[in-house]
Structure formats: structure tokens, C-alpha cells
Coordinates of C-alpha atoms in Angstrom, one line a residue:
Chain L
M28 CA 30.8 15.5 28.1
T29 CA 27.4 14.7 26.4
E30 CA 27.4 11.3 24.8
I31 CA 26.0 11.2 21.3
E32 CA 23.6 8.1 20.8
V33 CA 23.6 7.0 17.3
G34 CA 21.1 4.1 17.6
R35 CA 20.1 1.0 19.5
L36 CA 21.2 -2.6 19.0
L37 CA 19.0 -4.9 16.9
R38 CA 21.1 -8.1 16.7
A39 CA 24.6 -9.2 17.6
N40 CA 27.3 -11.9 17.9
V41 CA 30.7 -11.5 19.3
Y42 CA 32.2 -10.6 15.8
E43 CA 29.7 -8.0 14.8
F44 CA 26.4 -6.3 15.5
V45 CA 23.7 -4.5 13.8
A46 CA 22.2 -1.3 15.2
G47 CA 19.1 0.6 14.1
C48 CA 18.5 4.3 14.3
R49 CA 16.0 6.8 13.2
V50 CA 16.5 8.7 10.0
S51 CA 16.6 12.0 12.1
Q52 CA 19.8 10.4 13.6
I53 CA 21.5 9.9 10.3
D54 CA 23.8 12.9 10.5
T55 CA 25.9 11.4 13.3
P56 CA 27.0 8.0 12.5
S57 CA 29.5 7.7 9.4
F58 CA 31.2 4.9 7.7
G59 CA 34.4 4.0 9.5
A60 CA 33.4 5.7 12.8
L61 CA 34.3 4.1 16.1
V62 CA 31.3 3.4 18.4
R63 CA 30.9 2.0 21.8
V64 CA 28.2 -0.1 23.6
P65 CA 28.2 0.4 27.3
Q66 CA 27.5 -2.9 29.1
A67 CA 27.0 -3.9 32.9
N68 CA 30.1 -4.2 35.1
D69 CA 32.0 -1.4 33.4
L70 CA 32.4 -3.3 30.2
H71 CA 32.4 -1.3 26.9
I72 CA 32.4 -2.9 23.4
Y73 CA 34.0 -1.1 20.6
G74 CA 33.2 -1.4 17.0
L75 CA 33.7 0.2 13.6
I76 CA 30.8 1.0 11.4
Y77 CA 31.5 -1.0 8.2
N78 CA 28.1 -0.5 6.5
I79 CA 25.0 1.7 6.6
H80 CA 21.9 0.5 4.8
I81 CA 18.4 1.8 4.1
D82 CA 15.7 -0.7 3.4
D83 CA 12.6 0.0 1.2
D84 CA 9.1 -1.4 1.0
G85 CA 6.2 -1.5 -1.5
L86 CA 5.1 2.1 -0.5
V87 CA 8.5 3.6 -1.0
R88 CA 9.0 1.7 -4.3
Q89 CA 5.6 3.1 -5.4
L90 CA 6.5 6.6 -4.3
V91 CA 9.7 6.8 -6.3
T92 CA 7.8 6.5 -9.4
T93 CA 5.7 9.6 -8.8
E94 CA 6.6 13.0 -10.3
L95 CA 4.8 15.0 -7.5
L96 CA 6.6 13.9 -4.4
D97 CA 6.2 16.6 -1.9
E98 CA 8.2 17.5 1.2
N99 CA 5.6 16.3 3.6
T100 CA 5.4 12.9 2.0
I101 CA 9.1 12.6 2.1
A102 CA 9.2 13.6 5.8
D103 CA 6.4 11.2 6.6
N104 CA 8.2 8.3 5.0
R105 CA 11.5 9.2 6.7
N106 CA 10.4 10.0 10.2
N107 CA 7.1 8.1 10.7
R108 CA 7.3 4.9 8.9
N109 CA 8.9 1.9 10.6
H110 CA 12.1 1.7 8.6
P111 CA 15.1 1.9 10.8
L112 CA 18.4 2.9 9.3
E113 CA 20.6 0.0 9.8
M114 CA 24.4 0.1 10.8
S115 CA 26.6 -3.0 10.6
V116 CA 29.4 -2.7 13.2
L117 CA 32.5 -4.9 13.4
C118 CA 33.6 -5.7 16.9
V119 CA 37.2 -4.5 17.3
G120 CA 37.8 -4.6 21.0
Y121 CA 36.5 -3.6 24.6
R122 CA 37.4 -1.7 27.6
Q123 CA 37.1 -3.0 31.1
A124 CA 38.1 -1.3 34.3
L125 CA 39.8 1.4 32.1
Q126 CA 41.8 -1.0 30.3
V127 CA 41.5 -1.4 26.5
F128 CA 41.7 -4.8 24.8
H129 CA 42.0 -5.2 21.1
M130 CA 40.2 -8.6 21.4
L131 CA 36.7 -9.7 20.7
P132 CA 34.4 -9.0 23.5
P133 CA 33.7 -11.6 26.1
R134 CA 30.0 -11.7 25.1
P135 CA 27.8 -9.8 22.6
P136 CA 25.9 -6.8 23.6
L137 CA 22.2 -7.2 24.1
A138 CA 19.3 -6.1 22.0
L139 CA 18.3 -2.5 22.4
E140 CA 21.6 -1.4 24.1
K141 CA 22.6 2.2 23.3
I142 CA 25.2 2.6 20.6
I143 CA 27.4 5.7 21.4
L144 CA 29.6 7.5 19.0
C145 CA 33.1 7.6 20.5
D146 CA 34.5 11.1 21.1
E147 CA 37.9 12.2 20.2
N148 CA 39.4 11.2 23.6
E149 CA 38.0 7.7 23.1
V150 CA 39.3 7.4 19.5
C151 CA 42.7 8.5 20.7
Q152 CA 42.7 6.2 23.7
F153 CA 41.4 3.1 21.7
S154 CA 43.6 3.6 18.6
S155 CA 46.8 4.3 20.5
S156 CA 46.4 1.5 23.0
G157 CA 48.5 -1.6 22.4
K158 CA 50.0 -2.0 18.9
F159 CA 47.2 -1.8 16.4
G160 CA 45.9 -5.3 17.5
Y161 CA 42.5 -4.4 16.3
F162 CA 43.6 -4.3 12.6
R163 CA 43.6 -8.1 12.5
H164 CA 39.7 -8.1 13.0
I165 CA 39.4 -5.7 10.0
L166 CA 41.7 -7.7 7.8
R167 CA 40.3 -11.0 8.6
S168 CA 36.9 -9.9 7.2
N169 CA 35.8 -11.1 3.8
S170 CA 32.2 -9.7 3.9
F171 CA 33.1 -6.2 3.0
A172 CA 35.8 -4.1 1.4
Y173 CA 38.1 -3.9 4.3
E174 CA 40.6 -1.5 2.6
E175 CA 37.8 1.1 2.4
L176 CA 36.9 0.7 6.0
L177 CA 40.6 0.9 7.0
A178 CA 40.9 4.1 4.9
A179 CA 37.9 5.7 6.5
H180 CA 39.0 4.7 10.0
L181 CA 42.6 5.8 9.5
M182 CA 41.4 9.1 8.0
Q183 CA 39.2 9.9 11.1
A184 CA 41.8 8.6 13.6
S185 CA 44.7 10.3 12.1
A186 CA 42.8 13.6 12.2
V187 CA 42.2 13.2 15.9
H188 CA 45.9 12.4 16.5
Q189 CA 47.1 15.2 14.4
N190 CA 44.9 17.6 16.4
R191 CA 46.8 16.4 19.4
G192 CA 50.2 16.7 17.8
N193 CA 50.8 13.0 17.3
L194 CA 52.0 13.3 13.7
G195 CA 53.6 9.7 13.9
W196 CA 50.5 7.8 14.5
I197 CA 49.5 7.4 10.8
Q198 CA 53.0 6.4 9.9
Q199 CA 53.0 3.8 12.7
A200 CA 49.7 2.4 11.5
A201 CA 50.9 2.2 7.9
Q202 CA 54.1 0.4 9.0
E203 CA 51.9 -2.1 11.0
L204 CA 49.6 -2.6 8.0
I205 CA 52.6 -3.3 5.7
I206 CA 53.9 -6.0 8.2
L207 CA 50.5 -7.5 8.5
L208 CA 49.9 -7.8 4.8
R209 CA 53.4 -8.6 3.6
D210 CA 52.3 -11.9 2.4
D211 CA 49.3 -10.8 0.7
Y212 CA 50.6 -8.4 -2.1
P213 CA 47.2 -7.5 -3.8
A214 CA 45.6 -6.8 -0.4
L215 CA 48.6 -4.6 0.6
M216 CA 48.4 -2.6 -2.6
N217 CA 44.8 -2.0 -2.1
V218 CA 45.4 -0.8 1.4
L219 CA 48.4 1.4 0.3
N220 CA 46.4 2.9 -2.4
S221 CA 43.8 3.9 0.1
L222 CA 46.4 5.2 2.4
K223 CA 47.8 7.3 -0.4
E224 CA 44.8 9.6 -0.1
I225 CA 45.3 10.1 3.6
Y226 CA 48.9 10.9 3.1
N227 CA 48.0 13.4 0.4
I228 CA 45.5 15.1 2.7
H229 CA 48.0 15.4 5.6
N230 CA 51.0 16.2 3.2
L231 CA 52.9 13.2 4.5
T232 CA 55.6 11.2 2.8
V233 CA 56.2 7.5 3.2
Chain O
M8 CA -2.2 -30.5 -3.3
A9 CA -5.3 -28.6 -2.1
L10 CA -6.8 -27.8 -5.5
D11 CA -7.7 -30.1 -8.4
F12 CA -6.2 -27.8 -11.2
Q13 CA -7.4 -30.3 -13.8
Q14 CA -11.0 -29.8 -12.9
L15 CA -10.5 -26.0 -12.6
R16 CA -8.8 -25.7 -15.9
Q17 CA -12.0 -26.8 -17.8
Q18 CA -14.0 -24.4 -15.6
I19 CA -11.7 -21.5 -16.4
K20 CA -12.2 -22.1 -20.1
Q21 CA -16.0 -22.0 -19.6
L22 CA -15.6 -18.8 -17.5
S23 CA -13.6 -17.1 -20.2
A24 CA -16.2 -18.0 -22.9
F25 CA -19.0 -16.7 -20.7
A26 CA -17.1 -13.4 -20.0
L27 CA -16.6 -12.9 -23.7
T28 CA -20.2 -13.3 -24.5
R29 CA -21.3 -11.2 -21.5
E30 CA -18.9 -8.4 -22.5
K31 CA -20.4 -8.2 -26.0
Q32 CA -23.9 -8.0 -24.6
L33 CA -22.9 -5.5 -21.9
Q34 CA -21.2 -3.2 -24.4
K35 CA -24.5 -2.6 -26.1
T36 CA -26.2 -1.9 -22.7
R37 CA -23.4 0.4 -21.8
E38 CA -23.8 2.4 -24.9
L39 CA -27.6 2.7 -24.2
A40 CA -26.9 3.9 -20.7
V41 CA -24.4 6.6 -22.0
E42 CA -27.2 7.8 -24.4
L43 CA -29.7 7.8 -21.7
L44 CA -27.5 9.9 -19.5
S45 CA -27.2 12.5 -22.2
A46 CA -31.0 12.3 -23.0
Y47 CA -32.1 12.8 -19.3
S48 CA -29.2 15.1 -18.5
S49 CA -31.4 18.2 -18.0
D50 CA -34.7 16.7 -17.0
L51 CA -33.9 17.1 -13.3
E52 CA -37.5 17.9 -12.4
G53 CA -39.0 15.0 -14.3
L54 CA -36.7 12.5 -12.7
K55 CA -37.2 14.0 -9.2
T56 CA -41.0 13.7 -9.6
K57 CA -40.7 10.0 -10.7
I58 CA -38.5 9.2 -7.7
Q59 CA -40.9 11.0 -5.4
R60 CA -43.9 9.0 -6.7
I61 CA -42.1 5.7 -6.1
T62 CA -41.2 6.8 -2.6
L63 CA -44.6 8.0 -1.8
Q64 CA -45.8 4.4 -2.7
K65 CA -43.8 3.4 0.3
N66 CA -41.2 1.6 -1.8
H67 CA -38.4 1.8 0.7
L68 CA -36.3 -0.7 -1.5
L69 CA -35.5 2.0 -4.0
R70 CA -31.8 2.7 -4.0
C71 CA -30.8 5.2 -6.6
A72 CA -29.2 8.7 -7.3
R73 CA -31.5 11.7 -7.0
P74 CA -30.6 14.7 -9.0
V75 CA -29.9 17.9 -7.0
N76 CA -29.3 20.9 -9.2
E77 CA -26.4 20.0 -11.5
E78 CA -27.2 18.4 -14.9
L79 CA -26.6 14.7 -15.0
S80 CA -23.8 14.7 -17.6
S81 CA -22.0 17.7 -15.9
R82 CA -18.3 17.7 -15.7
F83 CA -16.1 19.8 -13.5
A84 CA -12.5 20.2 -14.1
T85 CA -10.0 20.1 -11.1
P86 CA -10.2 23.4 -9.3
P87 CA -7.2 25.2 -7.9
L88 CA -5.8 23.9 -4.7
P89 CA -6.5 25.9 -1.4
D90 CA -3.6 27.8 0.0
F91 CA -3.9 25.9 3.3
A92 CA -5.9 22.9 4.6
T93 CA -5.5 20.3 7.4
I94 CA -6.0 16.9 5.8
L95 CA -7.3 14.2 8.1
A96 CA -7.8 10.5 7.3
A97 CA -9.0 7.8 9.6
D98 CA -9.2 4.0 9.1
G99 CA -9.9 1.0 11.4
S100 CA -9.3 -2.6 11.6
Q101 CA -10.3 -5.2 14.3
I102 CA -9.6 -8.5 15.9
S103 CA -12.8 -10.5 16.2
P104 CA -13.4 -12.7 19.2
D105 CA -12.3 -16.3 18.5
R106 CA -13.9 -19.1 20.4
H107 CA -11.1 -21.4 19.3
L108 CA -8.5 -19.4 21.4
E109 CA -7.7 -19.6 25.2
I110 CA -9.2 -16.3 25.9
Q111 CA -12.1 -14.3 24.5
Y112 CA -11.5 -10.8 23.5
G113 CA -12.0 -8.3 20.6
L114 CA -10.0 -5.3 19.6
V115 CA -10.8 -2.2 17.5
N116 CA -7.8 -0.3 16.3
V117 CA -8.3 3.1 14.7
G118 CA -5.5 4.9 12.8
A119 CA -5.4 8.5 11.7
F120 CA -3.0 10.5 9.6
Q121 CA -2.9 14.3 9.6
T122 CA -0.9 16.5 7.3
L123 CA -1.0 20.1 6.6
F124 CA -1.5 21.0 3.1
G125 CA 0.4 24.2 2.0
K126 CA 2.8 24.1 5.0
S127 CA 6.1 22.0 5.1
C128 CA 6.0 19.7 8.1
T129 CA 6.1 16.1 9.0
P130 CA 2.6 14.5 9.2
T131 CA 1.4 13.3 12.4
L132 CA 0.1 9.8 13.1
Y133 CA -2.4 8.8 15.8
T134 CA -3.7 5.4 17.0
Q135 CA -6.5 4.5 19.3
S136 CA -6.7 0.8 20.3
Q137 CA -9.6 -0.5 22.4
L138 CA -9.7 -3.9 23.9
L139 CA -13.2 -5.4 24.1
F140 CA -14.0 -7.9 26.7
G141 CA -16.7 -9.1 29.1
E142 CA -20.2 -7.8 28.2
L143 CA -18.8 -5.8 25.2
I144 CA -18.2 -9.0 23.3
S145 CA -21.2 -10.9 24.4
G146 CA -23.0 -11.9 21.3
L147 CA -20.7 -9.6 19.2
N148 CA -20.7 -10.8 15.6
E149 CA -18.7 -9.5 12.8
G150 CA -21.2 -7.0 11.6
A151 CA -21.6 -5.6 15.1
L152 CA -17.8 -5.3 15.4
A153 CA -17.5 -3.6 12.0
L154 CA -20.1 -1.1 13.1
Q155 CA -18.2 -0.3 16.3
R156 CA -15.1 0.1 14.2
D157 CA -16.8 2.4 11.8
L158 CA -18.2 4.5 14.7
S159 CA -14.8 4.7 16.4
E160 CA -13.2 6.0 13.2
R161 CA -15.6 8.8 12.9
R162 CA -15.5 9.6 16.6
F163 CA -11.8 9.8 16.4
L164 CA -12.1 12.2 13.4
V165 CA -14.2 14.5 15.5
E166 CA -11.7 14.4 18.2
L167 CA -8.9 15.3 16.0
A168 CA -10.8 17.8 14.0
Q169 CA -11.5 19.8 17.2
K170 CA -7.9 20.3 17.7
A171 CA -6.9 20.8 14.1
Q172 CA -6.3 24.1 12.3
P173 CA -9.2 25.0 9.9
P174 CA -10.1 24.4 7.2
V175 CA -10.1 20.6 7.8
I176 CA -10.7 18.1 5.0
S177 CA -11.3 14.6 6.4
F178 CA -11.6 11.3 4.7
T179 CA -12.7 7.8 5.7
D180 CA -12.5 4.7 3.5
G181 CA -15.8 3.4 2.3
P182 CA -19.3 4.9 2.2
M183 CA -20.5 7.5 4.7
E184 CA -23.8 5.6 5.0
L185 CA -23.4 3.5 8.0
W186 CA -23.9 -0.2 7.4
V187 CA -26.0 -1.6 10.3
G188 CA -26.8 -4.9 8.7
R189 CA -30.0 -6.8 9.2
E190 CA -31.0 -7.3 12.8
T191 CA -32.4 -10.5 13.8
T192 CA -32.9 -9.9 17.6
T193 CA -34.4 -7.1 19.5
T194 CA -31.1 -6.6 21.2
E195 CA -29.4 -6.1 17.9
S196 CA -32.1 -3.8 16.7
A197 CA -31.5 -1.6 19.8
Q198 CA -27.7 -1.7 19.3
N199 CA -28.1 -0.6 15.7
Q200 CA -30.4 2.2 16.6
S201 CA -28.1 3.4 19.2
A202 CA -25.1 3.3 16.7
V203 CA -27.2 5.3 14.2
Q204 CA -28.0 7.8 16.9
E205 CA -24.4 8.1 17.9
Y206 CA -23.3 8.4 14.2
Q207 CA -25.9 11.3 13.6
T208 CA -24.3 13.1 16.6
V209 CA -20.8 12.5 15.3
L210 CA -21.9 13.9 11.9
S211 CA -23.6 16.9 13.6
N212 CA -20.4 17.5 15.4
L213 CA -18.4 17.6 12.2
C214 CA -21.0 19.9 10.6
Q215 CA -20.6 22.4 13.6
L216 CA -16.9 22.3 13.2
E217 CA -17.4 23.0 9.5
V218 CA -15.2 20.0 8.6
V219 CA -15.2 18.9 4.9
T220 CA -15.9 15.2 5.4
A221 CA -16.0 12.6 2.7
G222 CA -16.2 8.8 2.4
Y223 CA -14.0 7.6 -0.5
I224 CA -15.1 4.5 -2.3
D225 CA -12.4 3.2 -4.7
K226 CA -13.4 1.1 -7.8
P227 CA -17.2 1.4 -7.0
S228 CA -19.5 -1.2 -8.2
S229 CA -22.8 0.7 -7.4
N230 CA -25.4 1.5 -10.1
L231 CA -27.1 4.4 -8.4
V232 CA -27.0 6.7 -11.4
V233 CA -27.8 3.8 -13.8
R234 CA -30.8 3.1 -11.6
L235 CA -31.9 6.7 -12.0
L236 CA -31.7 6.3 -15.7
E237 CA -33.8 3.1 -15.5
I238 CA -36.4 5.2 -13.6
G239 CA -36.2 7.8 -16.3
M240 CA -36.9 5.3 -19.1
A241 CA -39.6 3.5 -17.1
S242 CA -43.1 3.6 -18.5
E243 CA -46.2 4.0 -16.4
Q244 CA -46.6 0.3 -16.4
D245 CA -42.9 -0.4 -15.5
M246 CA -43.4 2.1 -12.7
T247 CA -45.8 -0.1 -10.9
N248 CA -43.1 -2.8 -10.3
I249 CA -40.0 -0.7 -10.6
V250 CA -38.2 -3.0 -8.1
E251 CA -38.1 -5.7 -10.7
Y252 CA -37.3 -3.3 -13.6
H253 CA -33.7 -3.5 -14.8
P254 CA -33.3 -2.9 -18.4
L255 CA -29.7 -1.8 -17.8
H256 CA -28.7 -4.7 -15.7
G257 CA -25.0 -5.2 -15.5
V258 CA -24.0 -1.6 -16.2
T259 CA -22.4 0.2 -13.4
D260 CA -21.9 3.9 -12.6
R261 CA -18.2 3.3 -13.1
D262 CA -18.9 2.3 -16.8
L263 CA -20.8 5.4 -17.3
F264 CA -18.3 7.8 -15.7
T265 CA -15.3 6.0 -17.3
F266 CA -16.8 7.2 -20.6
L267 CA -17.7 10.7 -19.4
L268 CA -15.0 12.0 -17.2
A269 CA -11.6 13.1 -18.2
P270 CA -8.7 12.9 -15.7
G271 CA -9.2 15.1 -12.7
E272 CA -12.9 15.8 -13.6
R273 CA -15.9 15.3 -11.1
S274 CA -19.5 14.5 -12.0
A275 CA -22.6 16.2 -10.9
I276 CA -23.5 16.0 -7.3
F277 CA -26.3 13.6 -6.6
A278 CA -28.4 12.9 -3.5
L279 CA -28.5 9.4 -2.1
Q280 CA -32.1 7.8 -2.3
S281 CA -32.1 4.7 -0.1
N282 CA -33.9 3.2 2.7
S283 CA -31.6 5.0 5.2
T284 CA -32.6 8.5 3.6
A285 CA -34.8 9.1 6.7
L286 CA -31.9 8.6 9.1
Y287 CA -29.9 11.4 7.4
Q288 CA -31.9 14.5 7.1
G289 CA -31.2 18.3 6.7
E290 CA -27.5 19.0 6.9
L291 CA -26.6 15.3 7.2
A292 CA -28.5 14.1 4.1
L293 CA -26.0 12.0 2.1
H294 CA -24.8 13.0 -1.4
F295 CA -22.2 11.7 -3.7
F296 CA -20.3 12.5 -6.8
Y297 CA -17.9 10.5 -9.0
V298 CA -14.4 11.6 -9.9
N299 CA -11.7 10.5 -12.3
V300 CA -8.6 10.3 -10.1
G301 CA -6.6 8.7 -12.9
V302 CA -4.5 10.0 -15.7
K303 CA -4.8 10.0 -19.4
E304 CA -3.3 6.5 -19.7
K305 CA -5.3 5.0 -16.9
T306 CA -8.8 6.0 -15.9
S307 CA -9.6 5.5 -12.2
I308 CA -13.1 6.3 -11.1
A309 CA -14.0 6.7 -7.4
R310 CA -17.2 7.6 -5.7
V311 CA -17.0 10.2 -3.0
E312 CA -19.8 10.5 -0.5
I313 CA -20.5 13.7 1.2
P314 CA -23.1 15.2 3.6
A315 CA -25.4 17.9 2.6
W316 CA -23.4 20.8 4.5
V317 CA -20.5 19.9 2.1
A318 CA -22.6 19.4 -1.0
D319 CA -24.4 22.7 -0.6
H320 CA -21.1 24.7 0.0
P321 CA -19.3 25.3 -3.4
E322 CA -16.0 26.2 -1.8
M323 CA -15.9 23.1 0.3
I324 CA -16.7 21.0 -2.7
S325 CA -14.0 22.7 -4.7
N326 CA -11.4 22.3 -1.9
L327 CA -12.3 18.6 -1.5
H328 CA -12.2 18.0 -5.2
A329 CA -8.8 19.7 -5.7
V330 CA -7.2 18.0 -2.6
L331 CA -8.5 14.5 -3.6
I332 CA -6.8 14.8 -7.0
Q333 CA -3.7 16.1 -5.3
Q334 CA -3.7 13.2 -2.8
C335 CA -4.3 10.6 -5.6
R336 CA -1.3 11.9 -7.5
L337 CA 1.1 11.3 -4.6
L338 CA 1.2 7.6 -5.1
G339 CA 2.4 7.6 -8.7
S340 CA 0.6 4.9 -10.8
R341 CA -1.7 3.9 -7.9
H342 CA -4.4 6.5 -7.8
Y343 CA -5.7 6.5 -4.2
P344 CA -5.5 9.1 -1.5
Y345 CA -2.1 8.9 0.2
A346 CA -3.6 10.1 3.5
L347 CA -6.1 7.2 3.4
H348 CA -3.4 4.7 2.6
R349 CA -1.2 5.8 5.5
A350 CA -4.2 5.8 7.8
H351 CA -4.8 2.2 6.7
E352 CA -1.2 1.3 7.3
V353 CA -1.4 2.8 10.8
A354 CA -4.7 1.0 11.6
M355 CA -3.8 -2.4 10.2
V356 CA -3.7 -5.2 12.9
S357 CA -1.5 -7.8 11.5
Y358 CA -1.6 -11.6 12.5
Q359 CA 1.6 -11.0 14.4
D360 CA 0.0 -8.2 16.2
K361 CA -2.9 -10.4 17.2
E362 CA -0.6 -13.1 18.4
Q363 CA 1.3 -10.6 20.5
V364 CA -1.9 -9.1 22.1
T365 CA -3.0 -12.7 22.9
Q366 CA 0.2 -13.5 24.5
M367 CA 0.3 -10.3 26.5
I368 CA -3.2 -11.2 27.9
L369 CA -2.0 -14.8 28.7
N370 CA 1.0 -13.5 30.5
E371 CA -1.1 -11.2 32.6
F372 CA -3.5 -13.9 33.5
F373 CA -0.6 -16.3 34.2
Q374 CA 0.9 -13.7 36.6
H375 CA -2.3 -13.5 38.5
Q376 CA -2.8 -17.2 38.3
I377 CA -6.1 -16.8 36.4
K378 CA -7.3 -20.0 34.7
T379 CA -7.8 -19.7 30.9
D380 CA -9.6 -21.9 28.6
A381 CA -7.8 -24.5 26.5
L382 CA -7.0 -23.8 22.8
S383 CA -9.6 -25.7 20.8
E384 CA -8.5 -29.1 19.4
K385 CA -9.1 -27.7 15.9
Q386 CA -7.1 -24.6 16.3
A387 CA -4.2 -26.6 17.9
L388 CA -4.0 -28.9 14.9
K389 CA -4.1 -26.0 12.6
I390 CA -1.1 -24.3 14.1
L391 CA 1.0 -27.5 14.0
S392 CA 4.1 -27.1 11.9
G393 CA 4.3 -28.8 8.6
R394 CA 5.5 -32.4 8.1
T395 CA 9.3 -32.7 8.6
R396 CA 11.7 -35.4 7.6
I397 CA 14.1 -36.9 10.2
N398 CA 16.5 -38.3 7.5
K399 CA 17.7 -36.1 4.8
F400 CA 17.1 -38.5 1.9

């Protein structure tokens, strides 16, 4: 199967990394998507996109004030100027020798490594491996709204599992989250509110 | 503290008082200049004759506007845009050889921007970087390097124009008249002569390709038309020493055309009378006009230099005028051609770029075990980091 490259790595540590991509690649990555960074020795680092940001500069700020912005000027600024679209990715596990671990990778990926968008098989394999151990990486974070990231990830992953006839995956994921957040009522309510939308989409009941 | 702000404060007050007095005096001279522009507007032949008399007296120092066939105070509104045009802009920057560094090299970087007007597409960027070393930098001063840069810009334009879909409208930043400086040695003189010859060839190529080419001068400080008015008002006695005759001193053409031109309007086309007139003859003869690229709330006057093959061609002038206004509207409140700004962005060599090039050369030398010179003591001290404290108190 053809791999979809969504960008290249700019900077990283074992907890998270930032990837840059061209604006022409913007259609592929999405918030909450599972991505993979292939490394040497059959090591693959998995991460969830938790933010996508677009920076500006003086010229862009100047251009937004003009009334006569034409298509060519927009295309020039999007495609030619040195403004990578940046994706922040949370490390949630890795795969080595075909075995998936929901632990932080042994070392961060290196600069300019390819970032690959995981296909349905990989999403299925990663999310059904073990017992949702990767949720703890998401819940630990305090630098972004993790309930939104959870909701986006669960929505994408549950759709994949549903396509494969695994209707119980989302229910198991919800139960695991309830256990993990049992001592943090406000956080649990935030997550459950997000989950409600997914349940509505899939016509599920708690 | 590097500056004594107390000393400066007093001087700033003096500057402000001086500016106020000067502005009052200048206002009267400006009003006189505007009156003269109107008075001499249709006396094209009289003015031409006077200029001819001065130049016949071998006065090569005369630098002024020469009327062509449009009245001096003519104004032309923005014409309609062409249906299609390839817009090309080129700009250059350079790294000068620095004797304080470990290695001696220079660099000329030319950036070009190409967009298709009237067709939806992503513009194309081009870069041409040339490393200068060995004989090429022997005795190379700032002026000679700038000349090489200017020539490279124009050569690059020809190269791109040959492949571009006509009609092509091209811009460079600054005057079209090549600034060759004052040569002090015979080598410099030969180099300048060779540069001018090459420039003439480049211009001839652009002419053959029927490229509308222009040099764009933002916020011009020249007084070419003002000087023409001074010649107009000069008596027979004043004519004998016209070089020293400056009754409108301090007034610039920008002052005149700020008063005259409404947004989007261009002035009459003038020929450039200067000591370089002999170098640009026939189709290459340099002309210029002023244009108000601003809006009602903010006037912005630019001078546009063009060769004769453009000046003599009404359709080319019309397309150039219309495209310039369109380009200057693209950057909102900053009225400058977008294509030129982008060419500048592409061409610009930053300090970091220079550091990187130097490092690349040093690495290459190191790999081949080539000895390099040491960094000068002065430079080494300059790049020392600032004073740091060991303790945090």
C-alpha cells in the first residue's frame, strides 16, 4: 500500500515532536490522526496530532489588509514562501519487530524524518493492541485540551473498528476512560461529554 | 551606553527648529516650482533648444529632464489592464569580500519572481547564486561588486524573458541608468567600459524580445524636472553658468508631482539628459515618468525609468502603467510593486546565509586539508559574546 507522507520532522523529544509540511500537503493530516515515524532497526514511533499551526510574518500581515488580494498572490504565499505548516504530535507508543508498545519511544525521532499517516490497518492494530495503555500519555498532558484530542482520536479509530465489525471497541475505550478518570470528576465529565457526540454518531448507548 | 543621549537631545531640538524654518522657506519655493511647471508646460521646443545650447557648450554636468512630446503638466489616468502579461521582476544582493575573515570570497545572488497576469497560477521563483573568488575578487570594491550585481540582474531578466510567454513586463529596483562610479585606475576604467558595453547588449536583447522593461525608483529624491524648470527660467546671463544656477534648490520632483498627480495617474514622459546620455542612444535612450501609486489618503510618488523602445510605444506604456498600479495595490497600505518585493525577498542574502556559506567553504577546505588564513583579531573580538555573570546576584 502507498504510504502517505504528511511532513518531515523539525524538532523532537521522547514525549512529543513537531513536524513541518508544505501547504499543499494540508489536506492529509488532521487533528487527532495517528501518525508514524519510521526509524532504523525496524522501530516505528507512533503519535497523535494534537495541534496544527500556521505562522505568519510581516508580508502576510500586510497582505491581509489589502482589498485586492488575487489568487496568484495567495498561491505564491502559500506555496512559495518559507512558512511550513507545523504539526505538534504527542508520542503515544512505538512498534518494534511487529510488536506494539504503548510506552514512550526509546529515543526521539531525528530531524527531517518522514512522518507517515497511519492507514486503517495500523490504526486498528495500534488501538486494539494491549489495553488502551496509550490513553495515559494523552491524559497526562496539560499543554492542550486532551478531551478534544481524545474525542477526535476516538471518532477516527471507532470508525475504523466499526468498518471492520468491531462495534465493542468504542465501548471498551469509554469504560477504560471512566476507570482512568474515576478520581477526577471534572475531567471525566469533559471526556464523557466529548464521547457523547461519538455515541450519537454511531447510535450507541452507554 | 554607546550614545550620549543628553548631548543628542540638545542637537535634536536644534534639528527640529532648523526643519521648521526650512519647511517654511521651501513651501514658497515649491509653490513657485508648481507655477513654473504650469507656465512652461507647453513650451517644449523652447526648453529643448535651451538644453541643446547648454549641451553644445560641452556642459556634460547637466543632469535634467528633457521634454519629449507630452506637455510638462500632462496627467494620464490609469489605463485598463491588459488581458494577459507575464510579469517578471529581478533583484540582487551580494556578499562583499571581507579581509577580516579566514577566507576571501564574494557572492552575487539574483532572485527573480515571475507571475502570469490574467491567468490563475502559482508564481515561479528563480535564484542564481554566483561565488566570486580568485582573480574575480582581486581589487573588487563595493562599487564594482554592485555593478556586477546590477548586470547579473539584467542578464537574468533576459534569460527568463526569452522563455516567457509574451507580452513580458519586467521590473528591476532602482534606476535603469547603470551606475559605474568614478574610476580611479585604468583597470577600473576598462572594467566599467566593459560593463557598460555588456549592459548595452543586454538592453538590446530586451528590445529585440519586445520586453517592456522598467526601473522602479520608490520615494525618488531626484530633481530632474525641477532642474528643467530652472533652465526654463534662466536668463541669458544665468545660462553662462547654469551649473551653479539653482533658484529652486531644495525642491524635488516628488514635491511637484505630489501636488500634480491624483492616485493612479502618471506624468508626461521625459527623456533623461545626463553625462551618460551618449551611452544610451536610439532604442536604448533612457526616459522616465512619475506615477502616483498611492491612494486618496496617502500619495506615493515613484519614478519609472524606461528605454526609448518602451517610451515610443503607447501600448507598452499603457500596459506598464496599468500593471504597475495593480502591483502596487497588492500590498495594501504599502504601495510598492508586489513582484519587486518578492524578488527582493528571494534575492536577499541574510547574515545567517553568509555565515553558512563561509562555514561550507571552511568545511570544504578542511576536508582537503587546505590552510586558511586566521580570523582577524578585530573580527574575533567583535564576535565574542557579551559579558556574562557567573553568580546570579
